[in-house]
Amino acid sequence: MNNGAKEKTMKKVDGRGQRSEESRGRILNSATRIFAKKGLDGARIDEIAEDAGINKRMLYHYFGSKEDLYVEVLRFNYEKIYTLSKNAFNLADDSKENVTRAVRAYFYFLAKNEDFVRLTSWEALNGGRFAKKVIPQFFDLVELEFGDIIKDGIKRNFIRPDTDIRQVIVSVQALCLVYFNRREIVQPLWQEDLLSEEMLEVRLQHILALIFDGIFSHEEE
Amino acid sequence: MNNGAKEKTMKKVDGRGQRSEESRGRILNSATRIFAKKGLDGARIDEIAEDAGINKRMLYHYFGSKEDLYVEVLRFNYEKIYTLSKNAFNLADDSKENVTRAVRAYFYFLAKNEDFVRLTSWEALNGGRFAKKVIPQFFDLVELEFGDIIKDGIKRNFIRPDTDIRQVIVSVQALCLVYFNRREIVQPLWQEDLLSEEMLEVRLQHILALIFDGIFSHEEE
Amino acid sequence: MNNGAKEKTMKKVDGRGQRSEESRGRILNSATRIFAKKGLDGARIDEIAEDAGINKRMLYHYFGSKEDLYVEVLRFNYEKIYTLSKNAFNLADDSKENVTRAVRAYFYFLAKNEDFVRLTSWEALNGGRFAKKVIPQFFDLVELEFGDIIKDGIKRNFIRPDTDIRQVIVSVQALCLVYFNRREIVQPLWQEDLLSEEMLEVRLQHILALIFDGIFSHEEE
Amino acid sequence: MNNGAKEKTMKKVDGRGQRSEESRGRILNSATRIFAKKGLDGARIDEIAEDAGINKRMLYHYFGSKEDLYVEVLRFNYEKIYTLSKNAFNLADDSKENVTRAVRAYFYFLAKNEDFVRLTSWEALNGGRFAKKVIPQFFDLVELEFGDIIKDGIKRNFIRPDTDIRQVIVSVQALCLVYFNRREIVQPLWQEDLLSEEMLEVRLQHILALIFDGIFSHEEE
DNA sequence: AATGAATGAGCTTTCATTCAT
DNA sequence: AATGAATGAAAGCTCATTCAT
């Protein structure tokens, strides 16, 4: 259905096709926000349509059903993180630098994409039921490529050879996600706004310190 | 309401009051399971009532509304982890031992209480909106007491003095929770069942290794 | 059903029968208040039972059903006005005095029996559907006896011979009832409390003046 | 809500908006009939929807809730009597004529609008709770303008100067309303149909006679 | 391409009534 | 005589979806 709609737009380069593509985009944006906020069950088609400023009927025209729209929202948002992994994850010689760059990129991606964080959390509670329709191997691909970085680090003897790469992937993801995921809940522990630039950097440094002093061999210390 | 019902039962030890308490309990158990599985919005009162084997009306009689029932379910389940924190967290002389015992207790509590894990995750997405009615300072109390253990460790010079206790609390919680939280999603990375005794122990050891080699001073290495 | 319960009580003079009669009375009083306030549809069995301080089950034991209870409430309250008509309506020689006494008695009866006023109003909206089960000729009997007073007045030449007795009955009833009936609605027209002794007397005098100067021959003026 | 829907219709004179307005009107008519008959508590949304021949959902779409619909019904019906008071109550030189015209207009308005009579009676039992949302000063405005007529009559020396205008307003309203209000109850007193043209006129003449011979100075007699 | 109006199924909630003790 | 617990039917209300233009 997604593809179908896209092809249509391709064909028609005149005014009508563009409006159509614009409507589709507006729906997608509104749906992202509202599904992120309330989940599949909590979201209301009426609210999305009103927020997008379009007629409810068009929403069905473009996306078929609430569930299909939800899946498209997942696709739309996961494409963003694909892009991230393509760009920010090139191996350099310094393993520590590689890991730092990757973690930083992931962490700040999450910081800037609260909707993605929430969508991924709803999906976790769904057991990835819908995301699987979008990503065969659901599970941020970032993490898979992060695995390569670790593997490379082991080769170069920077990282302990007995390191369980999969566990590390899961852990790094957890350490980053949790900060946004449970932000409202842990916020009371701090005076400062958890999303301020300073606090974000504090958290990132904490994560890096925890990881490095754990997984790196300690010969250099 | 909870207390009220209990007192009633206290008074009458004969058959009458007990059935009431039993019904209440059955509702609470069914509701726990179904809210855990589907969340507040996804759960259906009919399903809960049928599962509990009682008339829908009684559910309203005992709990007032769907939302109130949900809050009672949170209370009911959070009481379990209170108990944990009361019992398993007594300070010994060995700081490493203290941390290990606490993390192990928490980790295995989560392993045995999938419903709790899921309820807490739904609540995170709700910003703790409902849990706040149950726990003034929502956020597993376990973690707060875990803070004392870290503090004690710092005093004894086992743990680095510059450690940010709150960040560690958040991180430990993340490292434990993620494993159950996103289990269905990360499972494809492994052949083995993530909930098998062996795999649980593997994860726990990974967490401990990550933590220790990070937060402990490295004089002993 | 009413009689049945009474006979029972007659038989048993010991404690049990008295309690039973007392419970019945409490239910009737509570039901009167609540039916008067909210009507048959608006009243709730639970509320009546709680207000009477008895178990809902007893209410069904004594009265059979909500509707039957309502009918008993009507009977219970109409008996009060029967008593009135028996006592206050004896013919004297002075026709004006007779009418005055009767109207005054009726007006103050209503003033002191707000519940009766409301019950009779609900019944009017019901077309007397339920009251008919209690009084064959529903319609305050007072009024019928009031008819005799008028008739007597005509005989004595105090009242115009062309007076339509039935219309007068309806009108007098209206003039008295409306004051209590629509009290909350007309109250804003006055500063004073419509139920104060002074205001009640003002209204009564207005009614009497309106009636007399209308229906009496004007020879004496 | 009322205005909103009307504006909508204004914009689009083609088929689309009109059906909406028509549905709204059908609901209002059905609701008037059924609320008049059974009151707010006795009426059933399903019955109204079925009677209006529309889907229950639309009723909520247009009116929001049962109570809101009830309020709109009151507004809708009170507008009718506003119109009456605007048209039929212009002062002429003859005071008797003025009063007669006003009472006649009011009396026949009631005769032709049984629903209005009943709605106003339910509201009286509600203490005007809902009508207050529609009319700041609930209480037929007719009556207030009737007050002006009386006042004018006093000026012209046709009506006794000590007349309490507010009492007269209440009384006239009572004398008219009661005939329709309690019609089913008093009907057994007559053989004829109370709503027949003849009987209506009889009642009206009775009311006028009662009023005039009371409130007018009797010099002319 | 776009829309206002409409719908049926299903949701939460309520209520008069009865069961079991 | 009295009661706490339980129930089925139906109420008010909501929602994803489709019709007609």
PDB file of C-alpha atoms in Angstrom, chain A residues 5-188:
ATOM      1  CA  ALA A   5       0.796   5.299  -3.030  1.00  0.00           C
ATOM      2  CA  LYS A   6       4.335   6.190  -3.897  1.00  0.00           C
ATOM      3  CA  GLU A   7       4.070   4.968  -7.462  1.00  0.00           C
ATOM      4  CA  LYS A   8       0.966   7.020  -7.940  1.00  0.00           C
ATOM      5  CA  THR A   9       2.846  10.094  -6.896  1.00  0.00           C
ATOM      6  CA  MET A  10       5.702   9.273  -9.169  1.00  0.00           C
ATOM      7  CA  LYS A  11       3.457   9.112 -12.150  1.00  0.00           C
ATOM      8  CA  LYS A  12       1.734  12.418 -11.588  1.00  0.00           C
ATOM      9  CA  VAL A  13       4.113  15.297 -11.326  1.00  0.00           C
ATOM     10  CA  ASP A  14       1.378  17.863 -11.754  1.00  0.00           C
ATOM     11  CA  GLY A  15      -0.270  19.775  -8.899  1.00  0.00           C
ATOM     12  CA  ARG A  16      -2.649  17.092  -7.853  1.00  0.00           C
ATOM     13  CA  GLY A  17      -0.030  14.444  -7.155  1.00  0.00           C
ATOM     14  CA  GLN A  18       1.940  16.838  -5.024  1.00  0.00           C
ATOM     15  CA  ARG A  19      -1.012  17.736  -2.845  1.00  0.00           C
ATOM     16  CA  SER A  20      -1.674  14.081  -2.457  1.00  0.00           C
ATOM     17  CA  GLU A  21       1.896  13.438  -1.371  1.00  0.00           C
ATOM     18  CA  GLU A  22       1.677  16.366   0.991  1.00  0.00           C
ATOM     19  CA  SER A  23      -1.528  15.040   2.574  1.00  0.00           C
ATOM     20  CA  ARG A  24       0.096  11.673   2.990  1.00  0.00           C
ATOM     21  CA  GLY A  25       3.038  13.313   4.716  1.00  0.00           C
ATOM     22  CA  ARG A  26       0.856  15.332   7.003  1.00  0.00           C
ATOM     23  CA  ILE A  27      -1.022  12.238   8.054  1.00  0.00           C
ATOM     24  CA  LEU A  28       2.229  10.415   8.693  1.00  0.00           C
ATOM     25  CA  ASN A  29       3.549  13.209  10.856  1.00  0.00           C
ATOM     26  CA  SER A  30       0.401  13.503  12.908  1.00  0.00           C
ATOM     27  CA  ALA A  31       0.125   9.764  13.248  1.00  0.00           C
ATOM     28  CA  THR A  32       3.723   9.556  14.396  1.00  0.00           C
ATOM     29  CA  ARG A  33       3.137  12.073  17.134  1.00  0.00           C
ATOM     30  CA  ILE A  34      -0.108  10.586  18.309  1.00  0.00           C
ATOM     31  CA  PHE A  35       0.835   6.925  18.096  1.00  0.00           C
ATOM     32  CA  ALA A  36       4.087   7.775  19.889  1.00  0.00           C
ATOM     33  CA  LYS A  37       2.165   9.483  22.633  1.00  0.00           C
ATOM     34  CA  LYS A  38      -0.688   7.055  23.119  1.00  0.00           C
ATOM     35  CA  GLY A  39       0.192   3.793  21.455  1.00  0.00           C
ATOM     36  CA  LEU A  40      -1.852   1.866  18.941  1.00  0.00           C
ATOM     37  CA  ASP A  41      -4.772   1.262  21.255  1.00  0.00           C
ATOM     38  CA  GLY A  42      -4.796   4.665  22.858  1.00  0.00           C
ATOM     39  CA  ALA A  43      -4.602   6.643  19.618  1.00  0.00           C
ATOM     40  CA  ARG A  44      -7.789   7.750  17.893  1.00  0.00           C
ATOM     41  CA  ILE A  45      -8.238   7.952  14.158  1.00  0.00           C
ATOM     42  CA  ASP A  46     -10.334  11.073  14.608  1.00  0.00           C
ATOM     43  CA  GLU A  47      -7.587  12.798  16.521  1.00  0.00           C
ATOM     44  CA  ILE A  48      -4.997  11.957  13.904  1.00  0.00           C
ATOM     45  CA  ALA A  49      -7.197  13.158  11.061  1.00  0.00           C
ATOM     46  CA  GLU A  50      -8.035  16.378  12.826  1.00  0.00           C
ATOM     47  CA  ASP A  51      -4.439  16.976  13.770  1.00  0.00           C
ATOM     48  CA  ALA A  52      -3.369  16.399  10.173  1.00  0.00           C
ATOM     49  CA  GLY A  53      -6.103  18.753   9.037  1.00  0.00           C
ATOM     50  CA  ILE A  54      -7.502  16.268   6.565  1.00  0.00           C
ATOM     51  CA  ASN A  55     -10.678  14.351   6.156  1.00  0.00           C
ATOM     52  CA  LYS A  56     -10.771  11.036   7.912  1.00  0.00           C
ATOM     53  CA  ARG A  57     -11.762   9.421   4.676  1.00  0.00           C
ATOM     54  CA  MET A  58      -8.422  10.321   3.058  1.00  0.00           C
ATOM     55  CA  LEU A  59      -6.577   8.593   5.817  1.00  0.00           C
ATOM     56  CA  TYR A  60      -8.335   5.394   4.849  1.00  0.00           C
ATOM     57  CA  HIS A  61      -7.745   6.184   1.206  1.00  0.00           C
ATOM     58  CA  TYR A  62      -3.996   6.341   1.727  1.00  0.00           C
ATOM     59  CA  PHE A  63      -3.422   3.815   4.456  1.00  0.00           C
ATOM     60  CA  GLY A  64      -6.286   1.358   4.456  1.00  0.00           C
ATOM     61  CA  SER A  65      -6.718   0.873   8.176  1.00  0.00           C
ATOM     62  CA  LYS A  66      -5.565   2.080  11.551  1.00  0.00           C
ATOM     63  CA  GLU A  67      -3.194  -0.822  11.913  1.00  0.00           C
ATOM     64  CA  ASP A  68      -1.730  -0.339   8.467  1.00  0.00           C
ATOM     65  CA  LEU A  69      -1.190   3.311   9.219  1.00  0.00           C
ATOM     66  CA  TYR A  70       0.596   2.321  12.390  1.00  0.00           C
ATOM     67  CA  VAL A  71       2.884   0.030  10.450  1.00  0.00           C
ATOM     68  CA  GLU A  72       3.640   2.808   7.979  1.00  0.00           C
ATOM     69  CA  VAL A  73       4.464   5.077  10.882  1.00  0.00           C
ATOM     70  CA  LEU A  74       6.958   2.507  12.104  1.00  0.00           C
ATOM     71  CA  ARG A  75       8.497   2.224   8.655  1.00  0.00           C
ATOM     72  CA  PHE A  76       8.657   5.984   8.309  1.00  0.00           C
ATOM     73  CA  ASN A  77      10.464   6.345  11.616  1.00  0.00           C
ATOM     74  CA  TYR A  78      12.774   3.383  11.304  1.00  0.00           C
ATOM     75  CA  GLU A  79      14.026   4.766   8.021  1.00  0.00           C
ATOM     76  CA  LYS A  80      15.482   7.630   9.997  1.00  0.00           C
ATOM     77  CA  ILE A  81      17.684   5.399  12.065  1.00  0.00           C
ATOM     78  CA  TYR A  82      18.744   3.412   9.021  1.00  0.00           C
ATOM     79  CA  THR A  83      20.167   6.627   7.664  1.00  0.00           C
ATOM     80  CA  LEU A  84      22.009   7.186  10.912  1.00  0.00           C
ATOM     81  CA  SER A  85      23.682   3.804  10.840  1.00  0.00           C
ATOM     82  CA  LYS A  86      24.734   4.274   7.229  1.00  0.00           C
ATOM     83  CA  ASN A  87      26.415   7.593   7.929  1.00  0.00           C
ATOM     84  CA  ALA A  88      27.925   7.559  11.375  1.00  0.00           C
ATOM     85  CA  PHE A  89      29.395   4.106  11.628  1.00  0.00           C
ATOM     86  CA  ASN A  90      32.582   3.936   9.649  1.00  0.00           C
ATOM     87  CA  LEU A  91      35.511   2.176  11.220  1.00  0.00           C
ATOM     88  CA  ALA A  92      38.620   4.153  12.060  1.00  0.00           C
ATOM     89  CA  ASP A  93      41.837   2.843  13.588  1.00  0.00           C
ATOM     90  CA  ASP A  94      41.085   3.894  17.121  1.00  0.00           C
ATOM     91  CA  SER A  95      38.637   1.397  18.628  1.00  0.00           C
ATOM     92  CA  LYS A  96      37.785   3.583  21.591  1.00  0.00           C
ATOM     93  CA  GLU A  97      37.059   6.392  19.197  1.00  0.00           C
ATOM     94  CA  ASN A  98      34.837   4.108  17.096  1.00  0.00           C
ATOM     95  CA  VAL A  99      32.749   3.028  20.040  1.00  0.00           C
ATOM     96  CA  THR A 100      32.499   6.553  21.391  1.00  0.00           C
ATOM     97  CA  ARG A 101      31.373   7.917  18.060  1.00  0.00           C
ATOM     98  CA  ALA A 102      28.771   5.182  17.606  1.00  0.00           C
ATOM     99  CA  VAL A 103      27.350   5.472  21.104  1.00  0.00           C
ATOM    100  CA  ARG A 104      27.278   9.246  20.890  1.00  0.00           C
ATOM    101  CA  ALA A 105      25.512   9.124  17.534  1.00  0.00           C
ATOM    102  CA  TYR A 106      22.923   6.671  18.842  1.00  0.00           C
ATOM    103  CA  PHE A 107      22.407   8.508  22.112  1.00  0.00           C
ATOM    104  CA  TYR A 108      21.867  11.859  20.478  1.00  0.00           C
ATOM    105  CA  PHE A 109      19.680  10.341  17.830  1.00  0.00           C
ATOM    106  CA  LEU A 110      17.399   9.148  20.604  1.00  0.00           C
ATOM    107  CA  ALA A 111      17.633  12.520  22.316  1.00  0.00           C
ATOM    108  CA  LYS A 112      16.372  14.203  19.188  1.00  0.00           C
ATOM    109  CA  ASN A 113      13.750  11.620  18.297  1.00  0.00           C
ATOM    110  CA  GLU A 114      11.518  11.153  21.288  1.00  0.00           C
ATOM    111  CA  ASP A 115       8.809   9.770  19.049  1.00  0.00           C
ATOM    112  CA  PHE A 116      11.123   7.041  17.867  1.00  0.00           C
ATOM    113  CA  VAL A 117      11.998   6.137  21.441  1.00  0.00           C
ATOM    114  CA  ARG A 118       8.363   5.831  22.353  1.00  0.00           C
ATOM    115  CA  LEU A 119       7.350   3.952  19.231  1.00  0.00           C
ATOM    116  CA  THR A 120      10.100   1.443  19.853  1.00  0.00           C
ATOM    117  CA  SER A 121       8.931   1.059  23.448  1.00  0.00           C
ATOM    118  CA  TRP A 122       5.345   0.404  22.443  1.00  0.00           C
ATOM    119  CA  GLU A 123       6.665  -2.114  19.984  1.00  0.00           C
ATOM    120  CA  ALA A 124       8.686  -3.830  22.668  1.00  0.00           C
ATOM    121  CA  LEU A 125       5.450  -4.295  24.614  1.00  0.00           C
ATOM    122  CA  ASN A 126       3.861  -5.624  21.463  1.00  0.00           C
ATOM    123  CA  GLY A 127       6.692  -8.112  21.135  1.00  0.00           C
ATOM    124  CA  GLY A 128       7.660  -6.396  17.912  1.00  0.00           C
ATOM    125  CA  ARG A 129       4.467  -7.704  16.365  1.00  0.00           C
ATOM    126  CA  PHE A 130       4.047  -4.788  13.964  1.00  0.00           C
ATOM    127  CA  ALA A 131       7.633  -3.754  13.520  1.00  0.00           C
ATOM    128  CA  LYS A 132       8.383  -7.200  12.175  1.00  0.00           C
ATOM    129  CA  LYS A 133       6.293  -6.328   9.177  1.00  0.00           C
ATOM    130  CA  VAL A 134       8.642  -3.467   8.502  1.00  0.00           C
ATOM    131  CA  ILE A 135      12.035  -4.811   9.508  1.00  0.00           C
ATOM    132  CA  PRO A 136      12.592  -8.502   9.016  1.00  0.00           C
ATOM    133  CA  GLN A 137      15.062  -8.463  11.893  1.00  0.00           C
ATOM    134  CA  PHE A 138      13.422  -5.949  14.153  1.00  0.00           C
ATOM    135  CA  PHE A 139      15.813  -4.487  16.540  1.00  0.00           C
ATOM    136  CA  ASP A 140      17.681  -1.304  15.703  1.00  0.00           C
ATOM    137  CA  LEU A 141      20.037  -2.136  12.918  1.00  0.00           C
ATOM    138  CA  VAL A 142      22.364   0.346  14.467  1.00  0.00           C
ATOM    139  CA  GLU A 143      23.054  -2.253  17.051  1.00  0.00           C
ATOM    140  CA  LEU A 144      24.037  -4.861  14.526  1.00  0.00           C
ATOM    141  CA  GLU A 145      26.565  -2.543  13.019  1.00  0.00           C
ATOM    142  CA  PHE A 146      27.659  -1.678  16.506  1.00  0.00           C
ATOM    143  CA  GLY A 147      28.452  -5.358  16.823  1.00  0.00           C
ATOM    144  CA  ASP A 148      30.993  -4.974  14.021  1.00  0.00           C
ATOM    145  CA  ILE A 149      32.670  -2.191  15.877  1.00  0.00           C
ATOM    146  CA  ILE A 150      33.048  -4.367  18.950  1.00  0.00           C
ATOM    147  CA  LYS A 151      34.269  -7.275  16.881  1.00  0.00           C
ATOM    148  CA  ASP A 152      36.860  -4.991  15.300  1.00  0.00           C
ATOM    149  CA  GLY A 153      37.895  -3.793  18.734  1.00  0.00           C
ATOM    150  CA  ILE A 154      38.504  -7.343  19.843  1.00  0.00           C
ATOM    151  CA  LYS A 155      40.639  -8.008  16.785  1.00  0.00           C
ATOM    152  CA  ARG A 156      42.725  -4.971  17.572  1.00  0.00           C
ATOM    153  CA  ASN A 157      43.088  -6.188  21.175  1.00  0.00           C
ATOM    154  CA  PHE A 158      41.399  -3.143  22.628  1.00  0.00           C
ATOM    155  CA  ILE A 159      38.457  -5.065  23.888  1.00  0.00           C
ATOM    156  CA  ARG A 160      38.597  -8.178  26.033  1.00  0.00           C
ATOM    157  CA  PRO A 161      38.418 -11.292  23.889  1.00  0.00           C
ATOM    158  CA  ASP A 162      35.862 -12.999  26.153  1.00  0.00           C
ATOM    159  CA  THR A 163      33.353 -10.199  25.627  1.00  0.00           C
ATOM    160  CA  ASP A 164      29.869 -11.412  24.716  1.00  0.00           C
ATOM    161  CA  ILE A 165      29.086  -9.086  21.837  1.00  0.00           C
ATOM    162  CA  ARG A 166      25.334  -9.650  21.857  1.00  0.00           C
ATOM    163  CA  GLN A 167      25.093  -8.903  25.561  1.00  0.00           C
ATOM    164  CA  VAL A 168      27.016  -5.714  25.042  1.00  0.00           C
ATOM    165  CA  ILE A 169      24.755  -4.637  22.234  1.00  0.00           C
ATOM    166  CA  VAL A 170      21.715  -5.183  24.423  1.00  0.00           C
ATOM    167  CA  SER A 171      23.358  -3.381  27.310  1.00  0.00           C
ATOM    168  CA  VAL A 172      24.439  -0.347  25.363  1.00  0.00           C
ATOM    169  CA  GLN A 173      21.016  -0.006  23.883  1.00  0.00           C
ATOM    170  CA  ALA A 174      19.507  -0.283  27.360  1.00  0.00           C
ATOM    171  CA  LEU A 175      21.865   2.302  28.843  1.00  0.00           C
ATOM    172  CA  CYS A 176      20.969   4.800  26.152  1.00  0.00           C
ATOM    173  CA  LEU A 177      17.262   4.092  25.812  1.00  0.00           C
ATOM    174  CA  VAL A 178      16.440   4.022  29.495  1.00  0.00           C
ATOM    175  CA  TYR A 179      17.366   7.652  29.909  1.00  0.00           C
ATOM    176  CA  PHE A 180      14.618   8.771  27.514  1.00  0.00           C
ATOM    177  CA  ASN A 181      12.329   5.899  28.031  1.00  0.00           C
ATOM    178  CA  ARG A 182      11.878   6.377  31.738  1.00  0.00           C
ATOM    179  CA  ARG A 183      12.779  10.020  31.790  1.00  0.00           C
ATOM    180  CA  GLU A 184       9.553  11.212  33.404  1.00  0.00           C
ATOM    181  CA  ILE A 185       9.920   8.609  36.096  1.00  0.00           C
ATOM    182  CA  VAL A 186      13.542   9.190  37.049  1.00  0.00           C
ATOM    183  CA  GLN A 187      13.370  12.949  36.612  1.00  0.00           C
ATOM    184  CA  PRO A 188      12.452  13.474  40.294  1.00  0.00           C
TER     185      PRO A 188
END
